[in-house]
Amino acid sequence: MAKDIEVAGHGDLTLKDYHDPPPAPLVYPEELGSWSFYRAIITEFVATLLFLYVTVLTVIGYKNQTDPYHHGNECNGVGILGIAWAFGGVIFILVYCTAGISGGHINPAVTFGVFLARKVSLVRAVMYMVAQCGGAICGCGLVKLFQDIYYMRYGGGANELASGYSIGTGLAAEIIGTFVLVYTVFSATDPKRNARDSHVPVLAPLPIGFAVFLVHLATIPITGTGINPARSLGAAVIYNQPKAWSDHWVFWAGPFIAAAIAAFYHQFILRAGAVKALGSFKSSSHM
């Protein structure tokens, strides 16, 4: 079987030893009759529920341990480093568990970026986002159910712009942080890399988890780190206080803008989508 041909630099043609999956159709009605479609939606719902349950409990536990009212101090608890590890670690686990079923998005921004890259259909993307938001709300609801007093006292894990920072700074932090995450997702799941390095599919969840960890270290002091609209929505809905809603749009606009930039950068710059399309056009014009 002949190998695919890829357009290289300076108009050269090289054989490529991998196969890009065909673009997903914009509308794919047939998947609505497939059990794998609904299984993937359920997986996204449950994974996002678990993600919010573990991480919001970690945040509330830390604030309780450092509360002077309970004789706590800044040396108690897991600290910002521990919170960042909780977010990154649970994402690593959940992506590892769900990647083979739903792709392990667990984030509407990731789903949006993957949709723009034509890796999922519009219907699947919308249903994933609905499932992720529903799972996030239920996850925070469980936390409030189990720790109602502490949940309301310590802010419910809701994302808020920290005092001293402008909305522009918060928006930029969300854009850059989400770009790091979505860019990492594209790079870690690139079929070209998977073909070169057989260990990459196994290790793909690891860099994604580390990206979440590092972004949280950088942006917790600014916005509490959203980079996931479902995570921000779930906490805001259950906490439901004015401050949680006042700048809530930042935690949707920032991640979605970043996802679009990351999708364009990976598909058209790193994967040279524009160059390949031009090379294909030139080849067909000379036939």
GROMACS .gro file of C-alpha atoms in nm:
model
  287
    1MET     CA    1   0.000   0.000   0.000
    2ALA     CA    2   0.142   0.338  -0.098
    3LYS     CA    3   0.214   0.577   0.181
    4ASP     CA    4   0.053   0.923   0.192
    5ILE     CA    5   0.247   1.215   0.050
    6GLU     CA    6   0.308   1.527   0.255
    7VAL     CA    7   0.415   1.866   0.122
    8ALA     CA    8   0.750   1.959   0.275
    9GLY     CA    9   0.949   2.278   0.271
   10HIS     CA   10   1.050   2.439  -0.062
   11GLY     CA   11   0.786   2.241  -0.252
   12ASP     CA   12   0.946   1.901  -0.190
   13LEU     CA   13   0.731   1.592  -0.144
   14THR     CA   14   0.802   1.344   0.132
   15LEU     CA   15   0.645   1.015   0.229
   16LYS     CA   16   0.460   1.025   0.558
   17ASP     CA   17   0.422   0.724   0.783
   18TYR     CA   18   0.101   0.830   0.955
   19HIS     CA   19  -0.259   0.894   0.858
   20ASP     CA   20  -0.461   1.194   0.968
   21PRO     CA   21  -0.821   1.100   1.039
   22PRO     CA   22  -1.066   1.256   0.792
   23PRO     CA   23  -1.238   1.577   0.908
   24ALA     CA   24  -1.552   1.512   1.110
   25PRO     CA   25  -1.871   1.618   0.930
   26LEU     CA   26  -2.035   1.933   1.058
   27VAL     CA   27  -2.366   1.748   1.098
   28TYR     CA   28  -2.362   1.371   1.145
   29PRO     CA   29  -2.717   1.246   1.219
   30GLU     CA   30  -2.610   0.881   1.213
   31GLU     CA   31  -2.420   0.914   1.542
   32LEU     CA   32  -2.746   0.993   1.721
   33GLY     CA   33  -2.842   0.627   1.676
   34SER     CA   34  -2.511   0.495   1.810
   35TRP     CA   35  -2.467   0.378   2.170
   36SER     CA   36  -2.103   0.492   2.164
   37PHE     CA   37  -2.227   0.850   2.118
   38TYR     CA   38  -2.438   0.842   2.432
   39ARG     CA   39  -2.173   0.649   2.622
   40ALA     CA   40  -1.927   0.928   2.545
   41ILE     CA   41  -2.172   1.193   2.667
   42ILE     CA   42  -2.230   1.003   2.992
   43THR     CA   43  -1.853   0.970   3.032
   44GLU     CA   44  -1.803   1.346   2.995
   45PHE     CA   45  -2.080   1.413   3.248
   46VAL     CA   46  -1.941   1.177   3.511
   47ALA     CA   47  -1.578   1.285   3.457
   48THR     CA   48  -1.663   1.653   3.497
   49LEU     CA   49  -1.872   1.576   3.806
   50LEU     CA   50  -1.577   1.396   3.966
   51PHE     CA   51  -1.338   1.672   3.862
   52LEU     CA   52  -1.543   1.943   4.036
   53TYR     CA   53  -1.615   1.726   4.339
   54VAL     CA   54  -1.249   1.655   4.412
   55THR     CA   55  -1.109   1.999   4.331
   56VAL     CA   56  -1.373   2.214   4.501
   57LEU     CA   57  -1.348   1.999   4.815
   58THR     CA   58  -0.972   2.055   4.807
   59VAL     CA   59  -1.015   2.433   4.783
   60ILE     CA   60  -1.269   2.445   5.065
   61GLY     CA   61  -1.058   2.216   5.283
   62TYR     CA   62  -0.755   2.440   5.235
   63LYS     CA   63  -0.950   2.754   5.326
   64ASN     CA   64  -1.090   2.584   5.636
   65GLN     CA   65  -0.745   2.469   5.748
   66THR     CA   66  -0.601   2.820   5.711
   67ASP     CA   67  -0.898   3.002   5.868
   68PRO     CA   68  -0.784   3.192   6.183
   69TYR     CA   69  -1.134   3.140   6.325
   70HIS     CA   70  -1.046   2.771   6.350
   71HIS     CA   71  -0.695   2.849   6.480
   72GLY     CA   72  -0.548   2.794   6.137
   73ASN     CA   73  -0.267   2.982   5.967
   74GLU     CA   74  -0.101   3.005   5.627
   75CYS     CA   75   0.130   2.715   5.712
   76ASN     CA   76  -0.162   2.475   5.747
   77GLY     CA   77  -0.328   2.294   5.462
   78VAL     CA   78  -0.205   2.204   5.118
   79GLY     CA   79  -0.142   2.560   5.000
   80ILE     CA   80  -0.166   2.687   4.644
   81LEU     CA   81   0.083   2.422   4.536
   82GLY     CA   82  -0.143   2.147   4.671
   83ILE     CA   83  -0.452   2.295   4.506
   84ALA     CA   84  -0.269   2.310   4.173
   85TRP     CA   85  -0.162   1.947   4.218
   86ALA     CA   86  -0.523   1.850   4.291
   87PHE     CA   87  -0.647   2.007   3.967
   88GLY     CA   88  -0.362   1.871   3.754
   89GLY     CA   89  -0.362   1.528   3.915
   90VAL     CA   90  -0.732   1.462   3.882
   91ILE     CA   91  -0.726   1.579   3.519
   92PHE     CA   92  -0.442   1.336   3.450
   93ILE     CA   93  -0.643   1.050   3.603
   94LEU     CA   94  -0.971   1.138   3.433
   95VAL     CA   95  -0.818   1.195   3.089
   96TYR     CA   96  -0.637   0.862   3.120
   97CYS     CA   97  -0.965   0.688   3.209
   98THR     CA   98  -1.188   0.854   2.950
   99ALA     CA   99  -0.968   0.928   2.647
  100GLY     CA  100  -1.057   0.600   2.477
  101ILE     CA  101  -1.431   0.659   2.520
  102SER     CA  102  -1.502   1.029   2.475
  103GLY     CA  103  -1.161   1.177   2.405
  104GLY     CA  104  -1.132   1.298   2.765
  105HIS     CA  105  -1.225   1.662   2.705
  106ILE     CA  106  -1.383   1.743   3.047
  107ASN     CA  107  -1.379   2.108   2.939
  108PRO     CA  108  -1.600   2.304   2.693
  109ALA     CA  109  -1.297   2.503   2.578
  110VAL     CA  110  -1.116   2.183   2.478
  111THR     CA  111  -1.430   2.059   2.304
  112PHE     CA  112  -1.463   2.391   2.119
  113GLY     CA  113  -1.103   2.377   2.002
  114VAL     CA  114  -1.138   2.016   1.890
  115PHE     CA  115  -1.457   2.109   1.703
  116LEU     CA  116  -1.283   2.395   1.522
  117ALA     CA  117  -1.011   2.149   1.420
  118ARG     CA  118  -1.288   1.933   1.266
  119LYS     CA  119  -1.224   1.639   1.498
  120VAL     CA  120  -1.582   1.615   1.628
  121SER     CA  121  -1.918   1.705   1.476
  122LEU     CA  122  -2.126   2.004   1.583
  123VAL     CA  123  -2.387   1.782   1.749
  124ARG     CA  124  -2.124   1.595   1.951
  125ALA     CA  125  -1.953   1.920   2.052
  126VAL     CA  126  -2.278   2.075   2.175
  127MET     CA  127  -2.382   1.763   2.364
  128TYR     CA  128  -2.037   1.733   2.523
  129MET     CA  129  -2.060   2.094   2.648
  130VAL     CA  130  -2.408   2.037   2.791
  131ALA     CA  131  -2.288   1.721   2.966
  132GLN     CA  132  -1.978   1.894   3.103
  133CYS     CA  133  -2.176   2.188   3.241
  134GLY     CA  134  -2.436   1.954   3.392
  135GLY     CA  135  -2.165   1.739   3.548
  136ALA     CA  136  -1.992   2.044   3.694
  137ILE     CA  137  -2.313   2.170   3.853
  138CYS     CA  138  -2.386   1.827   4.001
  139GLY     CA  139  -2.029   1.791   4.130
  140CYS     CA  140  -2.047   2.125   4.312
  141GLY     CA  141  -2.395   2.032   4.432
  142LEU     CA  142  -2.254   1.722   4.599
  143VAL     CA  143  -1.987   1.928   4.771
  144LYS     CA  144  -2.250   2.170   4.904
  145LEU     CA  145  -2.467   1.877   5.014
  146PHE     CA  146  -2.187   1.726   5.220
  147GLN     CA  147  -2.032   2.052   5.351
  148ASP     CA  148  -2.305   2.313   5.332
  149ILE     CA  149  -2.174   2.547   5.605
  150TYR     CA  150  -1.813   2.540   5.489
  151TYR     CA  151  -1.918   2.564   5.124
  152MET     CA  152  -2.095   2.898   5.167
  153ARG     CA  153  -1.842   3.031   5.419
  154TYR     CA  154  -1.542   2.974   5.192
  155GLY     CA  155  -1.682   3.084   4.859
  156GLY     CA  156  -1.787   2.753   4.708
  157GLY     CA  157  -1.475   2.729   4.495
  158ALA     CA  158  -1.621   2.995   4.263
  159ASN     CA  159  -1.389   3.182   4.028
  160GLU     CA  160  -1.361   3.552   4.108
  161LEU     CA  161  -1.131   3.826   3.988
  162ALA     CA  162  -0.894   3.900   4.278
  163SER     CA  163  -0.883   4.250   4.418
  164GLY     CA  164  -0.617   4.467   4.262
  165TYR     CA  165  -0.648   4.311   3.916
  166SER     CA  166  -0.837   4.465   3.624
  167ILE     CA  167  -1.083   4.279   3.406
  168GLY     CA  168  -0.832   4.302   3.121
  169THR     CA  169  -0.567   4.131   3.331
  170GLY     CA  170  -0.809   3.856   3.430
  171LEU     CA  171  -0.918   3.804   3.071
  172ALA     CA  172  -0.557   3.786   2.953
  173ALA     CA  173  -0.474   3.534   3.227
  174GLU     CA  174  -0.763   3.313   3.118
  175ILE     CA  175  -0.670   3.339   2.749
  176ILE     CA  176  -0.304   3.255   2.802
  177GLY     CA  177  -0.375   2.981   3.055
  178THR     CA  178  -0.635   2.812   2.837
  179PHE     CA  179  -0.411   2.843   2.531
  180VAL     CA  180  -0.140   2.649   2.716
  181LEU     CA  181  -0.391   2.376   2.799
  182VAL     CA  182  -0.557   2.342   2.457
  183TYR     CA  183  -0.224   2.366   2.275
  184THR     CA  184  -0.094   2.085   2.495
  185VAL     CA  185  -0.402   1.875   2.418
  186PHE     CA  186  -0.347   1.914   2.043
  187SER     CA  187   0.024   1.838   2.068
  188ALA     CA  188  -0.017   1.537   2.298
  189THR     CA  189  -0.281   1.377   2.073
  190ASP     CA  190  -0.125   1.462   1.737
  191PRO     CA  191  -0.141   1.151   1.512
  192LYS     CA  192   0.192   1.249   1.357
  193ARG     CA  193   0.363   1.233   1.697
  194ASN     CA  194   0.183   0.911   1.787
  195ALA     CA  195   0.322   0.748   1.474
  196ARG     CA  196   0.681   0.853   1.557
  197ASP     CA  197   0.673   0.766   1.928
  198SER     CA  198   0.475   0.459   2.031
  199HIS     CA  199   0.480   0.563   2.398
  200VAL     CA  200   0.300   0.894   2.335
  201PRO     CA  201  -0.059   0.758   2.345
  202VAL     CA  202   0.009   0.615   2.690
  203LEU     CA  203   0.171   0.933   2.819
  204ALA     CA  204  -0.067   1.183   2.655
  205PRO     CA  205  -0.269   1.248   2.976
  206LEU     CA  206   0.053   1.333   3.163
  207PRO     CA  207   0.145   1.658   2.982
  208ILE     CA  208  -0.221   1.761   2.987
  209GLY     CA  209  -0.230   1.718   3.364
  210PHE     CA  210   0.098   1.904   3.402
  211ALA     CA  211  -0.033   2.189   3.188
  212VAL     CA  212  -0.334   2.225   3.419
  213PHE     CA  213  -0.104   2.211   3.723
  214LEU     CA  214   0.134   2.480   3.597
  215VAL     CA  215  -0.141   2.714   3.477
  216HIS     CA  216  -0.306   2.693   3.819
  217LEU     CA  217   0.021   2.788   3.988
  218ALA     CA  218   0.042   3.097   3.770
  219THR     CA  219  -0.319   3.217   3.774
  220ILE     CA  220  -0.478   3.113   4.106
  221PRO     CA  221  -0.376   3.449   4.258
  222ILE     CA  222  -0.543   3.637   3.969
  223THR     CA  223  -0.871   3.461   3.885
  224GLY     CA  224  -0.868   3.147   4.096
  225THR     CA  225  -0.794   2.981   3.758
  226GLY     CA  226  -1.090   2.905   3.538
  227ILE     CA  227  -0.956   2.781   3.200
  228ASN     CA  228  -1.268   2.562   3.199
  229PRO     CA  229  -1.610   2.729   3.152
  230ALA     CA  230  -1.793   2.427   3.298
  231ARG     CA  231  -1.583   2.444   3.615
  232SER     CA  232  -1.658   2.817   3.653
  233LEU     CA  233  -2.029   2.774   3.575
  234GLY     CA  234  -2.082   2.482   3.813
  235ALA     CA  235  -1.929   2.666   4.108
  236ALA     CA  236  -2.113   2.990   4.029
  237VAL     CA  237  -2.453   2.818   3.995
  238ILE     CA  238  -2.430   2.635   4.328
  239TYR     CA  239  -2.263   2.919   4.521
  240ASN     CA  240  -2.495   3.175   4.352
  241GLN     CA  241  -2.362   3.495   4.506
  242PRO     CA  242  -2.330   3.829   4.322
  243LYS     CA  243  -1.950   3.834   4.325
  244ALA     CA  244  -1.935   3.494   4.154
  245TRP     CA  245  -2.149   3.628   3.867
  246SER     CA  246  -2.013   3.982   3.834
  247ASP     CA  247  -1.722   3.894   3.602
  248HIS     CA  248  -1.841   3.548   3.503
  249TRP     CA  249  -1.827   3.629   3.131
  250VAL     CA  250  -1.447   3.644   3.157
  251PHE     CA  251  -1.440   3.270   3.234
  252TRP     CA  252  -1.626   3.194   2.912
  253ALA     CA  253  -1.481   3.451   2.673
  254GLY     CA  254  -1.119   3.391   2.771
  255PRO     CA  255  -1.118   3.009   2.731
  256PHE     CA  256  -1.315   3.015   2.406
  257ILE     CA  257  -1.091   3.280   2.250
  258ALA     CA  258  -0.786   3.081   2.356
  259ALA     CA  259  -0.928   2.756   2.217
  260ALA     CA  260  -0.983   2.920   1.877
  261ILE     CA  261  -0.628   3.059   1.874
  262ALA     CA  262  -0.479   2.724   1.977
  263ALA     CA  263  -0.677   2.535   1.711
  264PHE     CA  264  -0.564   2.778   1.439
  265TYR     CA  265  -0.202   2.774   1.559
  266HIS     CA  266  -0.181   2.395   1.569
  267GLN     CA  267  -0.371   2.319   1.248
  268PHE     CA  268  -0.241   2.596   1.020
  269ILE     CA  269   0.100   2.684   1.163
  270LEU     CA  270   0.246   2.376   1.329
  271ARG     CA  271   0.070   2.123   1.104
  272ALA     CA  272   0.106   2.356   0.806
  273GLY     CA  273  -0.257   2.319   0.704
  274ALA     CA  274  -0.243   2.624   0.480
  275VAL     CA  275   0.077   2.503   0.310
  276LYS     CA  276  -0.071   2.156   0.250
  277ALA     CA  277  -0.386   2.305   0.103
  278LEU     CA  278  -0.177   2.527  -0.127
  279GLY     CA  279   0.040   2.232  -0.229
  280SER     CA  280  -0.267   2.023  -0.304
  281PHE     CA  281  -0.412   2.307  -0.512
  282LYS     CA  282  -0.088   2.346  -0.710
  283SER     CA  283  -0.067   1.972  -0.773
  284SER     CA  284  -0.422   1.954  -0.904
  285SER     CA  285  -0.372   2.260  -1.124
  286HIS     CA  286  -0.078   2.092  -1.303
  287MET     CA  287  -0.263   1.768  -1.376
   0.00000   0.00000   0.00000
